[in-house]
Amino acid sequence: MKTKTLAAVVREKDAPFSLEEVELDEPRPNEVLVRMVATGLCHTDLSVRSGVIPFPLPGVVGHEGAGVVEAVGSAVQRVKPGDHVLASFTSCGSCPNCQAGHPAYCFSFLPLNLLGGTRADGSHTIEQKGTPLKAHFFGQSSLARHALIDERSLVKVNSDAPLEMLAPLGCGIQTGAGTVLNVLRPAPGSSLAVFGLGGVGLAAIMGATLSAAGRIIAIDLVPSRLSLARELGATETIDARSSDTVQALMELTAGQGVNYTIEATGSTRVLSQAIQVLAPLGTCAVIGAPQASSTVPFDVNFLLNGRRIIGITEGDSQPEHFIPALVRLYELGRLPLDRLIRHYPFEQIEQAANDAHRGTTIKPVLTYS
Ligand SMILES: NC(=O)c1ccc[n+]([C@@H]2O[C@H](COP(=O)([O-])OP(=O)(O)OC[C@H]3O[C@@H](n4cnc5c(N)ncnc54)[C@H](O)[C@@H]3O)[C@@H](O)[C@H]2O)c1
Ligand SMILES: [Zn+2]
Ligand SMILES: [Zn+2]
């Protein structure tokens, strides 16, 4: 049976989210119908709307969903009706990288999650009066009261887990924390600098406080985010409005440079800084997603001293293992997500997007009554 629901439709580039009645397809064998309880907004959703990410429109995005399973397709094994779930990215499960435990580097990641707007076979998951809408965003398109979600996107959590707090684990938090804990794994006493303190960057700060890094340097343009970073465990902060970031980082490290840098702004100018300040053998992790086809020049000889630049998707995590680990850290009080989140009723999605854009809210989470 098809499901009627209310979704936030992006009609065209820069248009406001429009709450419209849509129809979800019946679950295919590997799909799950979920009643959403909360959905986090990530910068990537807003990048679709602003045209930075060329997802086809009109369509429905949303990729930090949390909710309760209502129905499952015939082959679904991970979850059953009534289960509480968090939704993350999807992957094919059979390509060499999926098989090797790196589903974020699935050979089909872009069409399945970001750019396709349909299932792998080209069929649509959402329509409106017989006209298809683009959806299947991260296998979920969860900016809606109900979502049809790939089984591989879903992670089951306990029925008493606070879904409205945990929703952002599916993308932003997993990405920032996973970059530090799964990929960089800082050496004891090393220095790590995070450029950009949105949901992703602050999750990287939280990840760094759980690691062996000895210096955690937080950089942003918004003073309140710098203070929050300190409260979360940053040992130093740099206000990029009033300081030359490269010079400040070189001074802080007595001219040696930083061991690990994380670019979480999406700015190519900032990425260039994050490369320039690397110490020999240092690694720059690129998370921020600028306009398609952006390029950044770098001094080739500078890289020859063992420096690396690595692009990272979703913290290179396996959601079914990493997300429960993050939930546990949250329960222990070691991943204080509450400090980043502000809740908005679904109907106020435009306000949530504007507040994120203006920098007054770090991680908006929409709730459905
Ligand atoms: N690779 C991935 O898997 C992945 C996953 C999620 C998000 N992203 C991308 O990561 C980026 C960050 O996402 P977010 O949701 O945290 O975004 P956000 O907009 O909430 O945060 C960006 C932060 O960067 C700061 N900033 C902007 N320009 C700056 C500058 N010149 N110097 C210092 N700070 C600056 C802003 O003040 C803001 O605090 C986006 O580009 C997003 O699309 C990538
Ligand atoms: Zn794959
Ligand atoms: Zn995201």
GROMACS .gro file of N, CA and C and ligand atoms in nm, residues 91-99 102-103 105-109 112 152, ligand 2:
model
   55
   91SER      N    1   2.437   0.221   0.087
   91SER     CA    2   2.550   0.171   0.009
   91SER      C    3   2.503   0.042  -0.058
   92CYS      N    4   2.582  -0.007  -0.157
   92CYS     CA    5   2.531  -0.121  -0.233
   92CYS      C    6   2.549  -0.253  -0.159
   93GLY      N    7   2.653  -0.261  -0.073
   93GLY     CA    8   2.675  -0.383   0.005
   93GLY      C    9   2.755  -0.489  -0.069
   94SER      N   10   2.777  -0.472  -0.199
   94SER     CA   11   2.844  -0.580  -0.272
   94SER      C   12   2.970  -0.539  -0.345
   95CYS      N   13   2.998  -0.410  -0.358
   95CYS     CA   14   3.119  -0.368  -0.432
   95CYS      C   15   3.243  -0.396  -0.344
   96PRO      N   16   3.363  -0.389  -0.402
   96PRO     CA   17   3.483  -0.421  -0.322
   96PRO      C   18   3.496  -0.337  -0.195
   97ASN      N   19   3.464  -0.207  -0.200
   97ASN     CA   20   3.481  -0.124  -0.080
   97ASN      C   21   3.376  -0.154   0.026
   98CYS      N   22   3.252  -0.183  -0.017
   98CYS     CA   23   3.150  -0.225   0.081
   98CYS      C   24   3.195  -0.355   0.147
   99GLN      N   25   3.242  -0.447   0.065
   99GLN     CA   26   3.286  -0.577   0.118
   99GLN      C   27   3.405  -0.562   0.213
  102HIS      N   28   3.415  -0.052   0.407
  102HIS     CA   29   3.418   0.094   0.387
  102HIS      C   30   3.299   0.138   0.303
  103PRO      N   31   3.176   0.122   0.357
  103PRO     CA   32   3.058   0.152   0.275
  103PRO      C   33   3.047   0.299   0.235
  105TYR      N   34   3.267   0.456   0.102
  105TYR     CA   35   3.340   0.465  -0.025
  105TYR      C   36   3.286   0.364  -0.126
  106CYS      N   37   3.158   0.328  -0.105
  106CYS     CA   38   3.087   0.242  -0.201
  106CYS      C   39   3.105   0.298  -0.342
  107PHE      N   40   3.127   0.210  -0.437
  107PHE     CA   41   3.147   0.255  -0.576
  107PHE      C   42   3.022   0.328  -0.627
  108SER      N   43   2.908   0.302  -0.566
  108SER     CA   44   2.784   0.367  -0.611
  108SER      C   45   2.738   0.475  -0.513
  109PHE      N   46   2.829   0.525  -0.428
  109PHE     CA   47   2.787   0.619  -0.323
  109PHE      C   48   2.714   0.740  -0.380
  112LEU      N   49   2.362   0.663  -0.533
  112LEU     CA   50   2.269   0.608  -0.433
  112LEU      C   51   2.231   0.710  -0.326
  152ARG      N   52   1.978  -0.083   0.446
  152ARG     CA   53   2.120  -0.060   0.476
  152ARG      C   54   2.146   0.077   0.537
  371ZN      ZN   55   2.915  -0.065  -0.252
   0.00000   0.00000   0.00000
